[in-house]
């Protein structure tokens, strides 16, 4: 009984993190600041990075919903996603809300590693 409650609370907590992360990524649409969720129609690198982040958030959320990811795996993936978002925020702050090609390449490498981990976690049984 307590195991079911613990699992339920874990899933609820991770779901809350996913929701908060998605909401934060979608609410900020101005170009004056730096960081995830900032949409700049004149800067495709920023938009591409943010779209990948959103896609990976959706994959994690879907994995939790359909049971292919457990709460521990989702929490670990969320920590990795947060690390990428923090890196993006720092890089953008250093360049007036933009990313250099080298910074984008570094972020893409991190996102590729997370993407592979999402796939492995979802397919390990």
mmCIF file with all atom_site columns, C-alpha atoms in Angstrom:
data_model
loop_
_atom_site.group_PDB
_atom_site.id
_atom_site.type_symbol
_atom_site.label_atom_id
_atom_site.label_alt_id
_atom_site.label_comp_id
_atom_site.label_asym_id
_atom_site.label_entity_id
_atom_site.label_seq_id
_atom_site.pdbx_PDB_ins_code
_atom_site.Cartn_x
_atom_site.Cartn_y
_atom_site.Cartn_z
_atom_site.occupancy
_atom_site.B_iso_or_equiv
_atom_site.pdbx_formal_charge
_atom_site.auth_seq_id
_atom_site.auth_comp_id
_atom_site.auth_asym_id
_atom_site.auth_atom_id
_atom_site.pdbx_PDB_model_num
ATOM 1   C CA . UNK A 1 1   ? 0.000  0.000  0.000   1.00 0.00 ? 1   UNK A CA 1
ATOM 2   C CA . UNK A 1 2   ? 2.703  2.508  0.944   1.00 0.00 ? 2   UNK A CA 1
ATOM 3   C CA . UNK A 1 3   ? 4.608  1.505  -2.203  1.00 0.00 ? 3   UNK A CA 1
ATOM 4   C CA . UNK A 1 4   ? 1.654  2.550  -4.345  1.00 0.00 ? 4   UNK A CA 1
ATOM 5   C CA . UNK A 1 5   ? 1.382  5.852  -2.514  1.00 0.00 ? 5   UNK A CA 1
ATOM 6   C CA . UNK A 1 6   ? 5.119  6.479  -2.888  1.00 0.00 ? 6   UNK A CA 1
ATOM 7   C CA . UNK A 1 7   ? 4.974  5.699  -6.619  1.00 0.00 ? 7   UNK A CA 1
ATOM 8   C CA . UNK A 1 8   ? 1.937  7.930  -7.029  1.00 0.00 ? 8   UNK A CA 1
ATOM 9   C CA . UNK A 1 9   ? 3.617  10.827 -5.217  1.00 0.00 ? 9   UNK A CA 1
ATOM 10  C CA . UNK A 1 10  ? 6.794  10.383 -7.267  1.00 0.00 ? 10  UNK A CA 1
ATOM 11  C CA . UNK A 1 11  ? 4.864  10.462 -10.526 1.00 0.00 ? 11  UNK A CA 1
ATOM 12  C CA . UNK A 1 12  ? 2.897  13.459 -9.307  1.00 0.00 ? 12  UNK A CA 1
ATOM 13  C CA . UNK A 1 13  ? 6.090  15.320 -8.364  1.00 0.00 ? 13  UNK A CA 1
ATOM 14  C CA . UNK A 1 14  ? 7.788  14.622 -11.699 1.00 0.00 ? 14  UNK A CA 1
ATOM 15  C CA . UNK A 1 15  ? 4.612  15.562 -13.538 1.00 0.00 ? 15  UNK A CA 1
ATOM 16  C CA . UNK A 1 16  ? 4.628  18.866 -11.681 1.00 0.00 ? 16  UNK A CA 1
ATOM 17  C CA . UNK A 1 17  ? 8.233  19.471 -12.718 1.00 0.00 ? 17  UNK A CA 1
ATOM 18  C CA . UNK A 1 18  ? 7.369  18.721 -16.331 1.00 0.00 ? 18  UNK A CA 1
ATOM 19  C CA . UNK A 1 19  ? 4.393  21.042 -16.214 1.00 0.00 ? 19  UNK A CA 1
ATOM 20  C CA . UNK A 1 20  ? 6.366  23.849 -14.580 1.00 0.00 ? 20  UNK A CA 1
ATOM 21  C CA . UNK A 1 21  ? 9.207  23.463 -17.082 1.00 0.00 ? 21  UNK A CA 1
ATOM 22  C CA . UNK A 1 22  ? 6.844  23.488 -20.043 1.00 0.00 ? 22  UNK A CA 1
ATOM 23  C CA . UNK A 1 23  ? 4.930  26.473 -18.712 1.00 0.00 ? 23  UNK A CA 1
ATOM 24  C CA . UNK A 1 24  ? 8.117  28.431 -18.112 1.00 0.00 ? 24  UNK A CA 1
ATOM 25  C CA . UNK A 1 25  ? 9.391  27.611 -21.595 1.00 0.00 ? 25  UNK A CA 1
ATOM 26  C CA . UNK A 1 26  ? 6.154  28.766 -23.213 1.00 0.00 ? 26  UNK A CA 1
ATOM 27  C CA . UNK A 1 27  ? 5.322  31.910 -21.253 1.00 0.00 ? 27  UNK A CA 1
ATOM 28  C CA . UNK A 1 28  ? 8.276  34.095 -22.138 1.00 0.00 ? 28  UNK A CA 1
ATOM 29  C CA . UNK A 1 29  ? 7.987  35.353 -25.695 1.00 0.00 ? 29  UNK A CA 1
ATOM 30  C CA . UNK A 1 30  ? 9.893  38.599 -25.648 1.00 0.00 ? 30  UNK A CA 1
ATOM 31  C CA . UNK A 1 31  ? 13.366 38.984 -27.093 1.00 0.00 ? 31  UNK A CA 1
ATOM 32  C CA . UNK A 1 32  ? 14.770 41.315 -24.454 1.00 0.00 ? 32  UNK A CA 1
ATOM 33  C CA . UNK A 1 33  ? 15.978 38.605 -22.060 1.00 0.00 ? 33  UNK A CA 1
ATOM 34  C CA . UNK A 1 34  ? 18.058 35.500 -22.412 1.00 0.00 ? 34  UNK A CA 1
ATOM 35  C CA . UNK A 1 35  ? 17.222 31.919 -21.703 1.00 0.00 ? 35  UNK A CA 1
ATOM 36  C CA . UNK A 1 36  ? 14.991 29.015 -22.612 1.00 0.00 ? 36  UNK A CA 1
ATOM 37  C CA . UNK A 1 37  ? 11.630 29.980 -24.001 1.00 0.00 ? 37  UNK A CA 1
ATOM 38  C CA . UNK A 1 38  ? 12.802 33.282 -25.436 1.00 0.00 ? 38  UNK A CA 1
ATOM 39  C CA . UNK A 1 39  ? 11.594 33.404 -29.011 1.00 0.00 ? 39  UNK A CA 1
ATOM 40  C CA . UNK A 1 40  ? 13.599 35.541 -31.388 1.00 0.00 ? 40  UNK A CA 1
ATOM 41  C CA . UNK A 1 41  ? 12.298 35.335 -34.969 1.00 0.00 ? 41  UNK A CA 1
ATOM 42  C CA . UNK A 1 42  ? 15.570 36.807 -36.191 1.00 0.00 ? 42  UNK A CA 1
ATOM 43  C CA . UNK A 1 43  ? 17.740 34.219 -34.459 1.00 0.00 ? 43  UNK A CA 1
ATOM 44  C CA . UNK A 1 44  ? 17.112 30.657 -35.703 1.00 0.00 ? 44  UNK A CA 1
ATOM 45  C CA . UNK A 1 45  ? 19.777 29.067 -33.460 1.00 0.00 ? 45  UNK A CA 1
ATOM 46  C CA . UNK A 1 46  ? 17.909 30.087 -30.307 1.00 0.00 ? 46  UNK A CA 1
ATOM 47  C CA . UNK A 1 47  ? 14.592 28.911 -31.742 1.00 0.00 ? 47  UNK A CA 1
ATOM 48  C CA . UNK A 1 48  ? 16.073 25.560 -32.835 1.00 0.00 ? 48  UNK A CA 1
ATOM 49  C CA . UNK A 1 49  ? 17.545 24.877 -29.386 1.00 0.00 ? 49  UNK A CA 1
ATOM 50  C CA . UNK A 1 50  ? 14.249 25.762 -27.698 1.00 0.00 ? 50  UNK A CA 1
ATOM 51  C CA . UNK A 1 51  ? 12.256 23.533 -30.069 1.00 0.00 ? 51  UNK A CA 1
ATOM 52  C CA . UNK A 1 52  ? 14.529 20.575 -29.289 1.00 0.00 ? 52  UNK A CA 1
ATOM 53  C CA . UNK A 1 53  ? 14.112 21.215 -25.565 1.00 0.00 ? 53  UNK A CA 1
ATOM 54  C CA . UNK A 1 54  ? 10.333 21.237 -25.965 1.00 0.00 ? 54  UNK A CA 1
ATOM 55  C CA . UNK A 1 55  ? 10.371 18.024 -28.029 1.00 0.00 ? 55  UNK A CA 1
ATOM 56  C CA . UNK A 1 56  ? 12.449 16.256 -25.389 1.00 0.00 ? 56  UNK A CA 1
ATOM 57  C CA . UNK A 1 57  ? 10.159 17.490 -22.615 1.00 0.00 ? 57  UNK A CA 1
ATOM 58  C CA . UNK A 1 58  ? 7.241  16.017 -24.551 1.00 0.00 ? 58  UNK A CA 1
ATOM 59  C CA . UNK A 1 59  ? 9.056  12.697 -24.960 1.00 0.00 ? 59  UNK A CA 1
ATOM 60  C CA . UNK A 1 60  ? 9.735  12.515 -21.214 1.00 0.00 ? 60  UNK A CA 1
ATOM 61  C CA . UNK A 1 61  ? 6.125  13.411 -20.416 1.00 0.00 ? 61  UNK A CA 1
ATOM 62  C CA . UNK A 1 62  ? 4.800  10.807 -22.840 1.00 0.00 ? 62  UNK A CA 1
ATOM 63  C CA . UNK A 1 63  ? 7.127  8.181  -21.358 1.00 0.00 ? 63  UNK A CA 1
ATOM 64  C CA . UNK A 1 64  ? 5.781  8.876  -17.888 1.00 0.00 ? 64  UNK A CA 1
ATOM 65  C CA . UNK A 1 65  ? 2.197  8.852  -19.108 1.00 0.00 ? 65  UNK A CA 1
ATOM 66  C CA . UNK A 1 66  ? 2.436  5.543  -20.985 1.00 0.00 ? 66  UNK A CA 1
ATOM 67  C CA . UNK A 1 67  ? 4.634  3.845  -18.380 1.00 0.00 ? 67  UNK A CA 1
ATOM 68  C CA . UNK A 1 68  ? 7.808  3.421  -20.444 1.00 0.00 ? 68  UNK A CA 1
ATOM 69  C CA . UNK A 1 69  ? 9.650  5.718  -18.013 1.00 0.00 ? 69  UNK A CA 1
ATOM 70  C CA . UNK A 1 70  ? 9.508  5.466  -14.255 1.00 0.00 ? 70  UNK A CA 1
ATOM 71  C CA . UNK A 1 71  ? 9.665  8.482  -11.976 1.00 0.00 ? 71  UNK A CA 1
ATOM 72  C CA . UNK A 1 72  ? 13.348 7.972  -11.100 1.00 0.00 ? 72  UNK A CA 1
ATOM 73  C CA . UNK A 1 73  ? 14.335 7.935  -14.776 1.00 0.00 ? 73  UNK A CA 1
ATOM 74  C CA . UNK A 1 74  ? 12.182 10.983 -15.512 1.00 0.00 ? 74  UNK A CA 1
ATOM 75  C CA . UNK A 1 75  ? 13.683 12.895 -12.597 1.00 0.00 ? 75  UNK A CA 1
ATOM 76  C CA . UNK A 1 76  ? 17.202 12.143 -13.835 1.00 0.00 ? 76  UNK A CA 1
ATOM 77  C CA . UNK A 1 77  ? 16.301 13.249 -17.359 1.00 0.00 ? 77  UNK A CA 1
ATOM 78  C CA . UNK A 1 78  ? 14.720 16.430 -16.013 1.00 0.00 ? 78  UNK A CA 1
ATOM 79  C CA . UNK A 1 79  ? 17.925 17.278 -14.141 1.00 0.00 ? 79  UNK A CA 1
ATOM 80  C CA . UNK A 1 80  ? 19.864 16.880 -17.374 1.00 0.00 ? 80  UNK A CA 1
ATOM 81  C CA . UNK A 1 81  ? 17.372 19.071 -19.241 1.00 0.00 ? 81  UNK A CA 1
ATOM 82  C CA . UNK A 1 82  ? 17.696 21.742 -16.566 1.00 0.00 ? 82  UNK A CA 1
ATOM 83  C CA . UNK A 1 83  ? 21.461 21.661 -17.024 1.00 0.00 ? 83  UNK A CA 1
ATOM 84  C CA . UNK A 1 84  ? 21.061 22.342 -20.755 1.00 0.00 ? 84  UNK A CA 1
ATOM 85  C CA . UNK A 1 85  ? 18.607 25.167 -20.086 1.00 0.00 ? 85  UNK A CA 1
ATOM 86  C CA . UNK A 1 86  ? 20.992 26.759 -17.579 1.00 0.00 ? 86  UNK A CA 1
ATOM 87  C CA . UNK A 1 87  ? 23.837 26.532 -20.096 1.00 0.00 ? 87  UNK A CA 1
ATOM 88  C CA . UNK A 1 88  ? 21.680 28.138 -22.766 1.00 0.00 ? 88  UNK A CA 1
ATOM 89  C CA . UNK A 1 89  ? 20.716 30.921 -20.372 1.00 0.00 ? 89  UNK A CA 1
ATOM 90  C CA . UNK A 1 90  ? 24.376 31.638 -19.504 1.00 0.00 ? 90  UNK A CA 1
ATOM 91  C CA . UNK A 1 91  ? 25.477 31.562 -23.148 1.00 0.00 ? 91  UNK A CA 1
ATOM 92  C CA . UNK A 1 92  ? 22.664 33.848 -24.258 1.00 0.00 ? 92  UNK A CA 1
ATOM 93  C CA . UNK A 1 93  ? 23.309 36.301 -21.430 1.00 0.00 ? 93  UNK A CA 1
ATOM 94  C CA . UNK A 1 94  ? 26.917 36.577 -22.577 1.00 0.00 ? 94  UNK A CA 1
ATOM 95  C CA . UNK A 1 95  ? 25.884 37.483 -26.139 1.00 0.00 ? 95  UNK A CA 1
ATOM 96  C CA . UNK A 1 96  ? 22.920 39.830 -25.813 1.00 0.00 ? 96  UNK A CA 1
ATOM 97  C CA . UNK A 1 97  ? 20.263 37.118 -26.041 1.00 0.00 ? 97  UNK A CA 1
ATOM 98  C CA . UNK A 1 98  ? 21.883 35.206 -28.895 1.00 0.00 ? 98  UNK A CA 1
ATOM 99  C CA . UNK A 1 99  ? 23.853 31.980 -29.288 1.00 0.00 ? 99  UNK A CA 1
ATOM 100 C CA . UNK A 1 100 ? 27.042 31.617 -31.260 1.00 0.00 ? 100 UNK A CA 1
ATOM 101 C CA . UNK A 1 101 ? 27.379 28.663 -33.600 1.00 0.00 ? 101 UNK A CA 1
ATOM 102 C CA . UNK A 1 102 ? 29.942 27.069 -31.246 1.00 0.00 ? 102 UNK A CA 1
ATOM 103 C CA . UNK A 1 103 ? 27.570 27.456 -28.288 1.00 0.00 ? 103 UNK A CA 1
ATOM 104 C CA . UNK A 1 104 ? 24.727 25.940 -30.272 1.00 0.00 ? 104 UNK A CA 1
ATOM 105 C CA . UNK A 1 105 ? 26.952 22.998 -31.246 1.00 0.00 ? 105 UNK A CA 1
ATOM 106 C CA . UNK A 1 106 ? 27.822 22.398 -27.591 1.00 0.00 ? 106 UNK A CA 1
ATOM 107 C CA . UNK A 1 107 ? 24.177 22.535 -26.551 1.00 0.00 ? 107 UNK A CA 1
ATOM 108 C CA . UNK A 1 108 ? 23.267 20.181 -29.425 1.00 0.00 ? 108 UNK A CA 1
ATOM 109 C CA . UNK A 1 109 ? 25.844 17.665 -28.195 1.00 0.00 ? 109 UNK A CA 1
ATOM 110 C CA . UNK A 1 110 ? 24.285 17.770 -24.723 1.00 0.00 ? 110 UNK A CA 1
ATOM 111 C CA . UNK A 1 111 ? 20.807 17.411 -26.192 1.00 0.00 ? 111 UNK A CA 1
ATOM 112 C CA . UNK A 1 112 ? 21.942 14.456 -28.320 1.00 0.00 ? 112 UNK A CA 1
ATOM 113 C CA . UNK A 1 113 ? 23.208 12.673 -25.206 1.00 0.00 ? 113 UNK A CA 1
ATOM 114 C CA . UNK A 1 114 ? 19.928 13.322 -23.399 1.00 0.00 ? 114 UNK A CA 1
ATOM 115 C CA . UNK A 1 115 ? 17.938 12.160 -26.418 1.00 0.00 ? 115 UNK A CA 1
ATOM 116 C CA . UNK A 1 116 ? 19.858 8.874  -26.495 1.00 0.00 ? 116 UNK A CA 1
ATOM 117 C CA . UNK A 1 117 ? 19.298 8.440  -22.744 1.00 0.00 ? 117 UNK A CA 1
ATOM 118 C CA . UNK A 1 118 ? 15.546 9.045  -23.189 1.00 0.00 ? 118 UNK A CA 1
ATOM 119 C CA . UNK A 1 119 ? 15.458 6.361  -25.879 1.00 0.00 ? 119 UNK A CA 1
ATOM 120 C CA . UNK A 1 120 ? 17.463 3.871  -23.791 1.00 0.00 ? 120 UNK A CA 1
ATOM 121 C CA . UNK A 1 121 ? 15.399 4.476  -20.669 1.00 0.00 ? 121 UNK A CA 1
ATOM 122 C CA . UNK A 1 122 ? 12.132 4.105  -22.568 1.00 0.00 ? 122 UNK A CA 1
ATOM 123 C CA . UNK A 1 123 ? 13.235 0.858  -24.228 1.00 0.00 ? 123 UNK A CA 1
ATOM 124 C CA . UNK A 1 124 ? 14.963 -0.874 -21.303 1.00 0.00 ? 124 UNK A CA 1
ATOM 125 C CA . UNK A 1 125 ? 12.747 -3.457 -19.710 1.00 0.00 ? 125 UNK A CA 1
#
